[in-house]
XYZ file of N, CA, C and O in Angstrom:
700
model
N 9.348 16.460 -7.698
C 8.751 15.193 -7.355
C 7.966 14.696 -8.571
O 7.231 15.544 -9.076
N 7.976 13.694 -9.040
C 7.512 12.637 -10.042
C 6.282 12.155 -9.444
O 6.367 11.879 -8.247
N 5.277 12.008 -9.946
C 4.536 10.658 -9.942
C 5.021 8.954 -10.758
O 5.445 8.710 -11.888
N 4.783 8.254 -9.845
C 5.387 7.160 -10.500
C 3.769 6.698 -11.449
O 2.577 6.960 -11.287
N 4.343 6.125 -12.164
C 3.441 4.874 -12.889
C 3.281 3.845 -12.353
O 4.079 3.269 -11.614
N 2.086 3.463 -12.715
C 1.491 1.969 -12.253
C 3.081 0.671 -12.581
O 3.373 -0.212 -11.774
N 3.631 0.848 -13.539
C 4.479 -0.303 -13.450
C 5.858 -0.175 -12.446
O 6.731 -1.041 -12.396
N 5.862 1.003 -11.713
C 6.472 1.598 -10.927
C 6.431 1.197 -9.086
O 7.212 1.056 -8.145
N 4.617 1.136 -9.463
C 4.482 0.619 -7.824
C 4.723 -0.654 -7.356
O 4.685 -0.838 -6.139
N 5.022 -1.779 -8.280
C 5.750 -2.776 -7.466
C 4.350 -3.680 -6.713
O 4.411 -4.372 -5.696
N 3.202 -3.428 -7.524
C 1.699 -4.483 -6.773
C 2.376 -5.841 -7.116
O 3.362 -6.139 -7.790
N 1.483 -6.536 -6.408
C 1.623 -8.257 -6.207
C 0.644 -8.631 -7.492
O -0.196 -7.989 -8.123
N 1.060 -9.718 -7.558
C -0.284 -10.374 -8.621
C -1.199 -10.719 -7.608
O -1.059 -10.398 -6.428
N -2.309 -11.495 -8.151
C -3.718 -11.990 -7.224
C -3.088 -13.417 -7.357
O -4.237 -13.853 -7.424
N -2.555 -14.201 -7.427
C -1.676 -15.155 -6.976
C -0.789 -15.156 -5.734
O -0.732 -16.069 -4.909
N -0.144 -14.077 -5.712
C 0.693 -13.408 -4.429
C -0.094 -12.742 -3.439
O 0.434 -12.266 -2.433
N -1.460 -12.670 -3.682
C -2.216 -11.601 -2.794
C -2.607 -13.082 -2.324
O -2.884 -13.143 -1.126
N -2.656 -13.846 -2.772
C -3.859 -14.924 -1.840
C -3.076 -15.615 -1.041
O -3.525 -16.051 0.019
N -1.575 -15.861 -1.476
C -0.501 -16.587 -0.827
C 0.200 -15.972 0.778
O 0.772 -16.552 1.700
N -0.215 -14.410 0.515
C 0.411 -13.594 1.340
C 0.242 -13.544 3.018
O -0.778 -14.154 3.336
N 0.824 -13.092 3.959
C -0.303 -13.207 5.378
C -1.350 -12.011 5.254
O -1.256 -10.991 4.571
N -2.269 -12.380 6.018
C -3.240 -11.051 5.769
C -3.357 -10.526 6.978
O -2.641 -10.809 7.938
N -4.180 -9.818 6.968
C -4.217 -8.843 8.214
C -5.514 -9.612 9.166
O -6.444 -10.021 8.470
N -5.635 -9.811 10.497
C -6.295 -10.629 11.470
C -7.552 -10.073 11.174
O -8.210 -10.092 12.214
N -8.163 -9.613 10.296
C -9.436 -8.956 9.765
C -10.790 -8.807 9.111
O -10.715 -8.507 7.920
N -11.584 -8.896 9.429
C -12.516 -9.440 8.512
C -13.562 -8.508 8.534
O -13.708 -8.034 9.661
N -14.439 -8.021 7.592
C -15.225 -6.680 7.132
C -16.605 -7.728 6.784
O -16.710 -8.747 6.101
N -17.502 -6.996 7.544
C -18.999 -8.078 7.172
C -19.905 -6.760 6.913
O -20.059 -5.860 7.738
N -20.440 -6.803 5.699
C -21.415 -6.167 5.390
C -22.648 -6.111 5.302
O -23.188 -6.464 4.253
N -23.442 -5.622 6.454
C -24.722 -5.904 6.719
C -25.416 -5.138 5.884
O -25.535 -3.916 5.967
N -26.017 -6.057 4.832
C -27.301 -5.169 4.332
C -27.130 -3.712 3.317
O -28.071 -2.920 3.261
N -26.118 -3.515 2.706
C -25.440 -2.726 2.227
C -26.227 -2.344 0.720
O -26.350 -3.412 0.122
N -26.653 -1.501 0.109
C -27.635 -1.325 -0.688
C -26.683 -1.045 -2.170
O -26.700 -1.734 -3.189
N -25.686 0.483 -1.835
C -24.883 0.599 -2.868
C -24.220 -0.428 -3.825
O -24.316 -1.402 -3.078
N -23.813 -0.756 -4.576
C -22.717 -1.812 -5.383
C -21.781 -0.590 -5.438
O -20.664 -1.042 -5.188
N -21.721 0.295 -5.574
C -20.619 0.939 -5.945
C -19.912 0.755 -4.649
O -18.766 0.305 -4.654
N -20.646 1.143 -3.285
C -20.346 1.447 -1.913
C -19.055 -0.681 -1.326
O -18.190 -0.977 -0.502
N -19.698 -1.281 -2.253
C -19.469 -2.621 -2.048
C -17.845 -2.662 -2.697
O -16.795 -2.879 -2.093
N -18.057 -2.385 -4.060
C -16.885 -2.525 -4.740
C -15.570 -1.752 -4.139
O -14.414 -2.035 -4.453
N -15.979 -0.661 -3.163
C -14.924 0.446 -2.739
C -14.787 -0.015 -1.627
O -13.981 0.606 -0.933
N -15.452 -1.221 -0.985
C -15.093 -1.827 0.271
C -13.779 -3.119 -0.267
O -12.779 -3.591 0.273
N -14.434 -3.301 -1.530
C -13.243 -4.861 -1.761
C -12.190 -3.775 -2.139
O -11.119 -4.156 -1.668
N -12.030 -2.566 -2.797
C -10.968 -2.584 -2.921
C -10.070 -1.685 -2.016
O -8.882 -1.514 -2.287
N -10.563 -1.217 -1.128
C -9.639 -0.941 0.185
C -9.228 -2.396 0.871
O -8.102 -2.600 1.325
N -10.156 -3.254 0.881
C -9.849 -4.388 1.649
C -8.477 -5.174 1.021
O -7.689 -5.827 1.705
N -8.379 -4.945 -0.488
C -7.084 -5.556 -1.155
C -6.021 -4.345 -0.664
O -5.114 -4.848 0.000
N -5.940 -3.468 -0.750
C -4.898 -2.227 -0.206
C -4.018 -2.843 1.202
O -2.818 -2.815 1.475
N -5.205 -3.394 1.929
C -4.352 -3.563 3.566
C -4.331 -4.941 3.260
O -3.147 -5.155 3.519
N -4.831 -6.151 2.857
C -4.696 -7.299 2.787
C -5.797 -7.659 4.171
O -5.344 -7.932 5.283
N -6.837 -7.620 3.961
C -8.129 -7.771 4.488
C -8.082 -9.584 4.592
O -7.876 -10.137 3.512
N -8.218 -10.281 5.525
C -8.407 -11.781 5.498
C -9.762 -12.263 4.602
O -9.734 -13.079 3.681
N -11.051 -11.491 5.150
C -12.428 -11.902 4.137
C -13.269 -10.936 4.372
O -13.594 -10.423 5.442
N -13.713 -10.649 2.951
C -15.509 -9.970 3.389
C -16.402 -10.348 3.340
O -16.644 -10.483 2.140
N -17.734 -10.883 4.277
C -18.611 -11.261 4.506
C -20.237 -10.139 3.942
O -20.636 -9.156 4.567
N -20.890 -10.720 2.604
C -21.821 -9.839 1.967
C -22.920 -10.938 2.968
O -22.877 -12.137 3.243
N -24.063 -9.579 3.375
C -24.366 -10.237 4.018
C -26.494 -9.756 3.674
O -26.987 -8.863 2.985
N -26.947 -10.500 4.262
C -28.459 -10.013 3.469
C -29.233 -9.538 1.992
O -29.624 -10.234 1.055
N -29.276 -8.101 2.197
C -29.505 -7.357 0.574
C -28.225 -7.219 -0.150
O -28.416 -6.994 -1.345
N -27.004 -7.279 0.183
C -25.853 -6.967 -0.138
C -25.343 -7.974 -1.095
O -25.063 -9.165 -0.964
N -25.290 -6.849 -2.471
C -24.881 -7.753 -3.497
C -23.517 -8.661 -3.715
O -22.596 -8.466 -2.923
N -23.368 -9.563 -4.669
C -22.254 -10.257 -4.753
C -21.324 -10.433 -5.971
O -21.890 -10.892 -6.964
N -20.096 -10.177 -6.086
C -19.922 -10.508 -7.445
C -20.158 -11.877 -8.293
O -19.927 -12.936 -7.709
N -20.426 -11.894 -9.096
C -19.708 -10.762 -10.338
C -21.107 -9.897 -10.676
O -22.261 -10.326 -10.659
N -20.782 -8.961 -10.893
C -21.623 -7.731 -10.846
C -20.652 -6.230 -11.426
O -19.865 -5.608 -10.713
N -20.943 -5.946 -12.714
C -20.480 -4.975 -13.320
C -20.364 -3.802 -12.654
O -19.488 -2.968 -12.883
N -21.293 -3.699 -11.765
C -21.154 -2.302 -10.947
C -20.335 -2.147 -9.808
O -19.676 -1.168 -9.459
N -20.487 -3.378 -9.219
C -19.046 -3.552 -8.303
C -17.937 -3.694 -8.363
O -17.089 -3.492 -7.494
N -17.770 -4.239 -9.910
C -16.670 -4.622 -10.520
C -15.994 -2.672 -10.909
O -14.979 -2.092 -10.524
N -16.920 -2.311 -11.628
C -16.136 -0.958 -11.502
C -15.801 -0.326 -10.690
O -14.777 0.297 -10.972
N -16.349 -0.081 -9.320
C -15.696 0.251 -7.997
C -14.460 -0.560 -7.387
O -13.705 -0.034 -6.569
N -14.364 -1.351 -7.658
C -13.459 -3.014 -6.713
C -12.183 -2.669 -7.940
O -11.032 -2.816 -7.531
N -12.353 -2.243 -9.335
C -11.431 -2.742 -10.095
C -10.309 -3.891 -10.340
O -9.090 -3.723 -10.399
N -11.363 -5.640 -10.524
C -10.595 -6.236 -9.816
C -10.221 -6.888 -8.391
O -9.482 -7.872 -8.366
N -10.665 -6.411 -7.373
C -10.470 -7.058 -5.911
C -11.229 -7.999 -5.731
O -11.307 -8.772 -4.776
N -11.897 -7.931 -6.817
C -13.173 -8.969 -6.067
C -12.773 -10.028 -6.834
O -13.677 -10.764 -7.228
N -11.370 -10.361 -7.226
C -10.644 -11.370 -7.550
C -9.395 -12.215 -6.924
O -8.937 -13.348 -7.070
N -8.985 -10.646 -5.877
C -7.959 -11.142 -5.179
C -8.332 -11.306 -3.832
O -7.486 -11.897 -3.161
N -9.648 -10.856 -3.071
C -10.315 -10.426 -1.689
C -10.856 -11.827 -1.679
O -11.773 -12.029 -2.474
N -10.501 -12.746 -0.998
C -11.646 -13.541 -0.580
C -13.182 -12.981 0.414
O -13.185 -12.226 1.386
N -14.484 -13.729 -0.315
C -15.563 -12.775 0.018
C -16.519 -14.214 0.579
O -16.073 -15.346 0.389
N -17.481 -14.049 1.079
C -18.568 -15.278 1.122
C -19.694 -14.413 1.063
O -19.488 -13.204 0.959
N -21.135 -14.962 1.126
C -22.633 -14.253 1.127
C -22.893 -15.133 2.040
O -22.746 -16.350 1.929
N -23.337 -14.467 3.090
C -24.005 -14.902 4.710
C -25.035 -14.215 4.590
O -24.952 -12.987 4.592
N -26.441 -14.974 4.437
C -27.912 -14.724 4.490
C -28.019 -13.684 5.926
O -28.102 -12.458 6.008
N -27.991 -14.429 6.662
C -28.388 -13.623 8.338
C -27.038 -13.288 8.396
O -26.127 -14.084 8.168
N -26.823 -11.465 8.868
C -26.019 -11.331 9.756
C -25.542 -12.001 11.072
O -24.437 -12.389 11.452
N -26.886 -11.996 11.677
C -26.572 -11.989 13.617
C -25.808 -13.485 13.380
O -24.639 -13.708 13.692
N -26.963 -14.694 12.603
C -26.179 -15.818 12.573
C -24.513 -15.607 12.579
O -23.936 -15.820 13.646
N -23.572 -15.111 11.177
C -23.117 -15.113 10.987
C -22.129 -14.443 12.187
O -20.944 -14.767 12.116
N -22.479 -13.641 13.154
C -22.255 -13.099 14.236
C -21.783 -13.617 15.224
O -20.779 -13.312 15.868
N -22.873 -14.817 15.426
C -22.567 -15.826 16.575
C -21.598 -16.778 16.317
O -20.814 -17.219 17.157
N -21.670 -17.175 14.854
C -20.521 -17.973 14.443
C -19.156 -17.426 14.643
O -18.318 -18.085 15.258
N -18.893 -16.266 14.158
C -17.503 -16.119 14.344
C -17.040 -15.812 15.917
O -15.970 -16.058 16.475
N -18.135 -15.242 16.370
C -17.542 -15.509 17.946
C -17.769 -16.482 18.304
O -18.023 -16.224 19.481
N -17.946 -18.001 18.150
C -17.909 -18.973 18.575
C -16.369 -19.265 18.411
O -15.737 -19.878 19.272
N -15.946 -18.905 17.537
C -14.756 -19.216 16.887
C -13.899 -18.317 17.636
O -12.680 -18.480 17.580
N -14.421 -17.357 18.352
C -13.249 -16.601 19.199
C -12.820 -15.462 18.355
O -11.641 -15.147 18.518
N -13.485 -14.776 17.501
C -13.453 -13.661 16.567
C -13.889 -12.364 17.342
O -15.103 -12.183 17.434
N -13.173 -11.580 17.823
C -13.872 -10.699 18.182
C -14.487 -9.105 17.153
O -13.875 -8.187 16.608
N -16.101 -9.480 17.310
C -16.945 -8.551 16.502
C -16.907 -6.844 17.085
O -17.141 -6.391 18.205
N -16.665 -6.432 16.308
C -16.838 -5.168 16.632
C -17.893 -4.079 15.425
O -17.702 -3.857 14.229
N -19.108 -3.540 16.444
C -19.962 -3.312 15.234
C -19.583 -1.857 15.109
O -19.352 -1.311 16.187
N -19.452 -1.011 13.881
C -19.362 0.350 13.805
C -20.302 1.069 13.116
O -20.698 1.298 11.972
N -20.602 1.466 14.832
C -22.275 2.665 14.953
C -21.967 3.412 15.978
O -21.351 3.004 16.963
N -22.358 4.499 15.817
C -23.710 5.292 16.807
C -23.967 4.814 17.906
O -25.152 4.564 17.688
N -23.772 4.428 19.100
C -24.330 4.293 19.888
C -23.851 4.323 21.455
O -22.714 4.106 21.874
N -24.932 4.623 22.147
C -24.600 5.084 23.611
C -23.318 3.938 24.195
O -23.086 2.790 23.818
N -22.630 4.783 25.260
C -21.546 3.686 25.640
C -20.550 3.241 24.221
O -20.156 2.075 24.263
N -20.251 3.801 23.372
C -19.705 3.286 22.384
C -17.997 3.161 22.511
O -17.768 2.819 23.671
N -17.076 3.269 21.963
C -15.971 3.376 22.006
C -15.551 4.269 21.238
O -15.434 3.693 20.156
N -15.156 5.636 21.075
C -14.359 5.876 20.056
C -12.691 5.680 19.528
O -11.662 6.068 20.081
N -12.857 5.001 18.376
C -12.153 4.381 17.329
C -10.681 5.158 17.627
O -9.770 4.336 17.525
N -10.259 6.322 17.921
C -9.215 6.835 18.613
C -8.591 6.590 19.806
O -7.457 6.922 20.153
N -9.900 5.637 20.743
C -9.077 5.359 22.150
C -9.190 3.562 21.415
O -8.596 2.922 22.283
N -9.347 3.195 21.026
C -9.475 1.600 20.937
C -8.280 1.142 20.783
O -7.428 1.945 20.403
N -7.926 -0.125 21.009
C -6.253 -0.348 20.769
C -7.062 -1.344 20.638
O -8.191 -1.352 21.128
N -6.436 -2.529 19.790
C -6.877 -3.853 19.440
C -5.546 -4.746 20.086
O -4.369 -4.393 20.163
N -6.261 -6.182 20.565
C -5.380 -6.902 21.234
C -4.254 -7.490 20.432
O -4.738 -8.542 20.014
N -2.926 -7.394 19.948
C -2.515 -7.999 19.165
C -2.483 -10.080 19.450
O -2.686 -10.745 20.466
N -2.143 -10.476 18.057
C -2.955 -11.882 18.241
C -4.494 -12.455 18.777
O -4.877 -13.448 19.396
N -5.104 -11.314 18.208
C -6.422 -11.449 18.011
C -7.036 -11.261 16.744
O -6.664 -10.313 16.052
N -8.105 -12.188 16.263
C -8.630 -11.727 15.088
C -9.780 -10.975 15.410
O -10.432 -11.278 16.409
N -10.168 -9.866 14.562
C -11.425 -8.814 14.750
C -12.694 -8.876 13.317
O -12.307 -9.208 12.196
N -13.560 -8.664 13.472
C -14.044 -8.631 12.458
C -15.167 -7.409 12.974
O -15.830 -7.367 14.011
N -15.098 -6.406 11.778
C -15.700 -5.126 11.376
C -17.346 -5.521 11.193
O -17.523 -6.538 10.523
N -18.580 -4.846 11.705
C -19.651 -4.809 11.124
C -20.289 -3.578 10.156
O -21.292 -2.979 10.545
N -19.906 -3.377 9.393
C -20.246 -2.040 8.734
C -21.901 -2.353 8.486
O -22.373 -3.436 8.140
N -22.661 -1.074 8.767
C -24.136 -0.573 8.156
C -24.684 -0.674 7.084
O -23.935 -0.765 6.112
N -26.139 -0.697 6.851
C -26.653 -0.440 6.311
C -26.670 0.995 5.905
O -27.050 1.603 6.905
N -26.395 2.039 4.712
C -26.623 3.109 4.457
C -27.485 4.236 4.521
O -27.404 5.331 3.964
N -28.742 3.531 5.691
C -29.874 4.632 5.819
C -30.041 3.949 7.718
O -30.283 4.588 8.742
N -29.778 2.385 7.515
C -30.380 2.440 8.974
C -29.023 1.839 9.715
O -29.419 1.447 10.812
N -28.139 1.687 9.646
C -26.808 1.435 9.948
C -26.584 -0.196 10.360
O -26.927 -1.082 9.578
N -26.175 -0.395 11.241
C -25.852 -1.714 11.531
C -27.387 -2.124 12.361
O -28.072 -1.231 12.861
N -27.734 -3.376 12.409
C -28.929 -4.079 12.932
C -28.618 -3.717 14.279
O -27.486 -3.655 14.758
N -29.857 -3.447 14.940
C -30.054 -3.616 16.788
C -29.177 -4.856 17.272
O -28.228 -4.821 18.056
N -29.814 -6.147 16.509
C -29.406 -7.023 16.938
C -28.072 -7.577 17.023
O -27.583 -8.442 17.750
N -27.600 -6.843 16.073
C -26.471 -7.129 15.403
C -25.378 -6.164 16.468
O -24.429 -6.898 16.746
N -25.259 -5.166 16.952
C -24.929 -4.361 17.739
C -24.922 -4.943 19.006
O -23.863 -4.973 19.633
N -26.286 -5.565 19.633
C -26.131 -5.730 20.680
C -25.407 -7.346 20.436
O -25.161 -7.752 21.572
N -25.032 -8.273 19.540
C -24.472 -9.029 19.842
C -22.808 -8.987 19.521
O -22.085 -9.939 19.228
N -22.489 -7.717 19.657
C -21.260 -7.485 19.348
C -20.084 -7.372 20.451
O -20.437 -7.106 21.600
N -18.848 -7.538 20.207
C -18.204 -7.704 21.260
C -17.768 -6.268 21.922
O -17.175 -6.188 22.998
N -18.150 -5.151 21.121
C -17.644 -3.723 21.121
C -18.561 -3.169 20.304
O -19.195 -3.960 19.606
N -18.924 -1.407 20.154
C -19.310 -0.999 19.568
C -18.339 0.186 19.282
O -17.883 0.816 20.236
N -18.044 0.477 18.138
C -16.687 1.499 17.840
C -17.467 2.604 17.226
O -18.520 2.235 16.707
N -17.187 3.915 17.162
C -17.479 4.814 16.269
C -16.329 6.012 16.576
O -15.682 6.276 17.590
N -16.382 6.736 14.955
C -15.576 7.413 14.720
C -15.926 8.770 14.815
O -16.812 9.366 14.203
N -15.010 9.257 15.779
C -15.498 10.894 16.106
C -15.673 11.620 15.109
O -14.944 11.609 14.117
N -17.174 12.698 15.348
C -17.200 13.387 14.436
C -17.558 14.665 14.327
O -18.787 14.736 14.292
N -16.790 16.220 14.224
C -17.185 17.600 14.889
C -17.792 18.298 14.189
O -17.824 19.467 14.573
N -18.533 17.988 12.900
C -18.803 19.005 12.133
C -20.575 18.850 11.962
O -21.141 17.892 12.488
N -21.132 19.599 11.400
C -22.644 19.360 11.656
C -23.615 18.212 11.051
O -24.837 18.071 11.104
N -22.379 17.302 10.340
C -23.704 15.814 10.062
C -22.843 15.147 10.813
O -21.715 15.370 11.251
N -24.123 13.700 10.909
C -23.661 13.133 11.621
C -23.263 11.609 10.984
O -23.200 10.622 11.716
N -23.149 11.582 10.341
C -22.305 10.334 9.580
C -21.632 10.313 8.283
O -22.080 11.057 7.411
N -20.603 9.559 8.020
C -20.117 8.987 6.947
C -20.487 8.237 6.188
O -20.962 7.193 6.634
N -20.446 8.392 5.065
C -20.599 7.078 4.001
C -20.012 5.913 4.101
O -18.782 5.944 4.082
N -20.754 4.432 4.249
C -20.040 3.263 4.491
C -18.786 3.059 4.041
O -17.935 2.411 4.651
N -18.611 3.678 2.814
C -17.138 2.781 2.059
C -16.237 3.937 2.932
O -15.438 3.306 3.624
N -16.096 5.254 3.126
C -15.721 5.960 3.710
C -15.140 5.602 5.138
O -13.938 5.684 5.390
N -15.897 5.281 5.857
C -15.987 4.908 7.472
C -15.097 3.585 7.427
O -14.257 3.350 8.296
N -15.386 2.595 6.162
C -14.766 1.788 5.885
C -12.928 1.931 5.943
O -12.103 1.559 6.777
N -12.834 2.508 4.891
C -11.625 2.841 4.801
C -10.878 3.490 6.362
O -9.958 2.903 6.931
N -11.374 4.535 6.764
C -11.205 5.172 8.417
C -10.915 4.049 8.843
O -9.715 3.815 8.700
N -11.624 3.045 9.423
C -11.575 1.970 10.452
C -10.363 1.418 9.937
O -9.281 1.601 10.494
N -10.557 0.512 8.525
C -9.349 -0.387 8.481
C -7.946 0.426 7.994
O -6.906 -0.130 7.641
N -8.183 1.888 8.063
C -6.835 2.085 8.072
C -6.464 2.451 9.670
O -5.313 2.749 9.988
N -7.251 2.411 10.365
C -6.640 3.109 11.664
C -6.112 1.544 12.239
O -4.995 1.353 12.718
N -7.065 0.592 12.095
C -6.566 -1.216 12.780
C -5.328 -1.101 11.773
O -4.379 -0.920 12.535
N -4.970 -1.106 10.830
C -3.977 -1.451 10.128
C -3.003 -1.050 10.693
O -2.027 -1.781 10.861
N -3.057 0.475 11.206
C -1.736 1.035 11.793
C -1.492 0.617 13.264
O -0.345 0.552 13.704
N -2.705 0.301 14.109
C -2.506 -0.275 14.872
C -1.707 -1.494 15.304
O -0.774 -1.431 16.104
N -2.181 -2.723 14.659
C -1.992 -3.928 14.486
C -0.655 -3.741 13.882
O 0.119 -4.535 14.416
N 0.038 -2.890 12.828
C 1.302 -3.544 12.542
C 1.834 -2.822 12.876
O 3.063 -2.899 12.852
């Protein structure tokens, strides 16, 4: 078995990435402290073809060298916006009929293994803050609360981590 080379894998340009359909998806980052943790969110989000990521509060924005080295790039082909208030930004997209789903911790939750997503629905992800996770408020105005099982003796993942988990498990779902 070979490894192929990069001119081997057959990527799209960021012309073709923006033209393309994307996935019913959208990743909002509440409050997110890392840049590195940011940049490894845009660039999983270019991998599945992520619709938008929403930086949201403390959460930095490009252009930013440090994200830029994590993202390598995505944060050219990812469409992104900066939404001051989460919750705002919360209520908006479910006005719009977006269904939010926040991923935490919490009682009554769903785990991410029994969830099936409705097809012809759009969803949008709330990922955490890295010490205090997703907002109260932000949780309780969510349409679901998802979390990803976990058996070993800590009890969480790293955002870009959990990140990746989620939108690869909707990805396989959804298509």
């Amino acid at each position: 078995m070979r490894k192929l080379k990069n001119n081997e894998l057959g990527r799209i340009s960021v012309d073709e990435f923006k033209a393309v359909e994307k996935m019913p998806l959208i990743v909002i980052l509440d409050n997110i402290r890392s840049l590195n943790n940011i940049g490894s969110v845009f660039r999983t989000s270019d991998a599945f073809l992520i619709e938008k990521i929403y930086l949201c509060g403390i959460s930095a924005t490009p252009p930013n060298k440090d994200i830029h080295k994590t993202a390598l790039g995505a944060t050219e082909s990812v469409n992104w916006e900066y939404a001051e208030d989460t919750l705002a930004l919360v209520k908006k997209l479910k006005a719009e009929k977006v269904k939010v789903l926040a991923i935490e911790q919490a009682e009554n939750s769903t785990k991410l293994n029994t969830f099936f997503p409705e097809k012809n629905q759009k969803y949008a992800i709330v990922m955490g803050n890295e010490v205090k996770g997703v907002q109260q408020d932000v949780v309780n105005a969510s349409d679901d609360c998802i979390e990803i099982p976990q058996l070993g003796t800590k009890h969480s993942l790293n955002i870009s981590v959990t990140t990746g988990v989620v939108i690869w498990d909707l990805f396989c779902k959804l298509k």
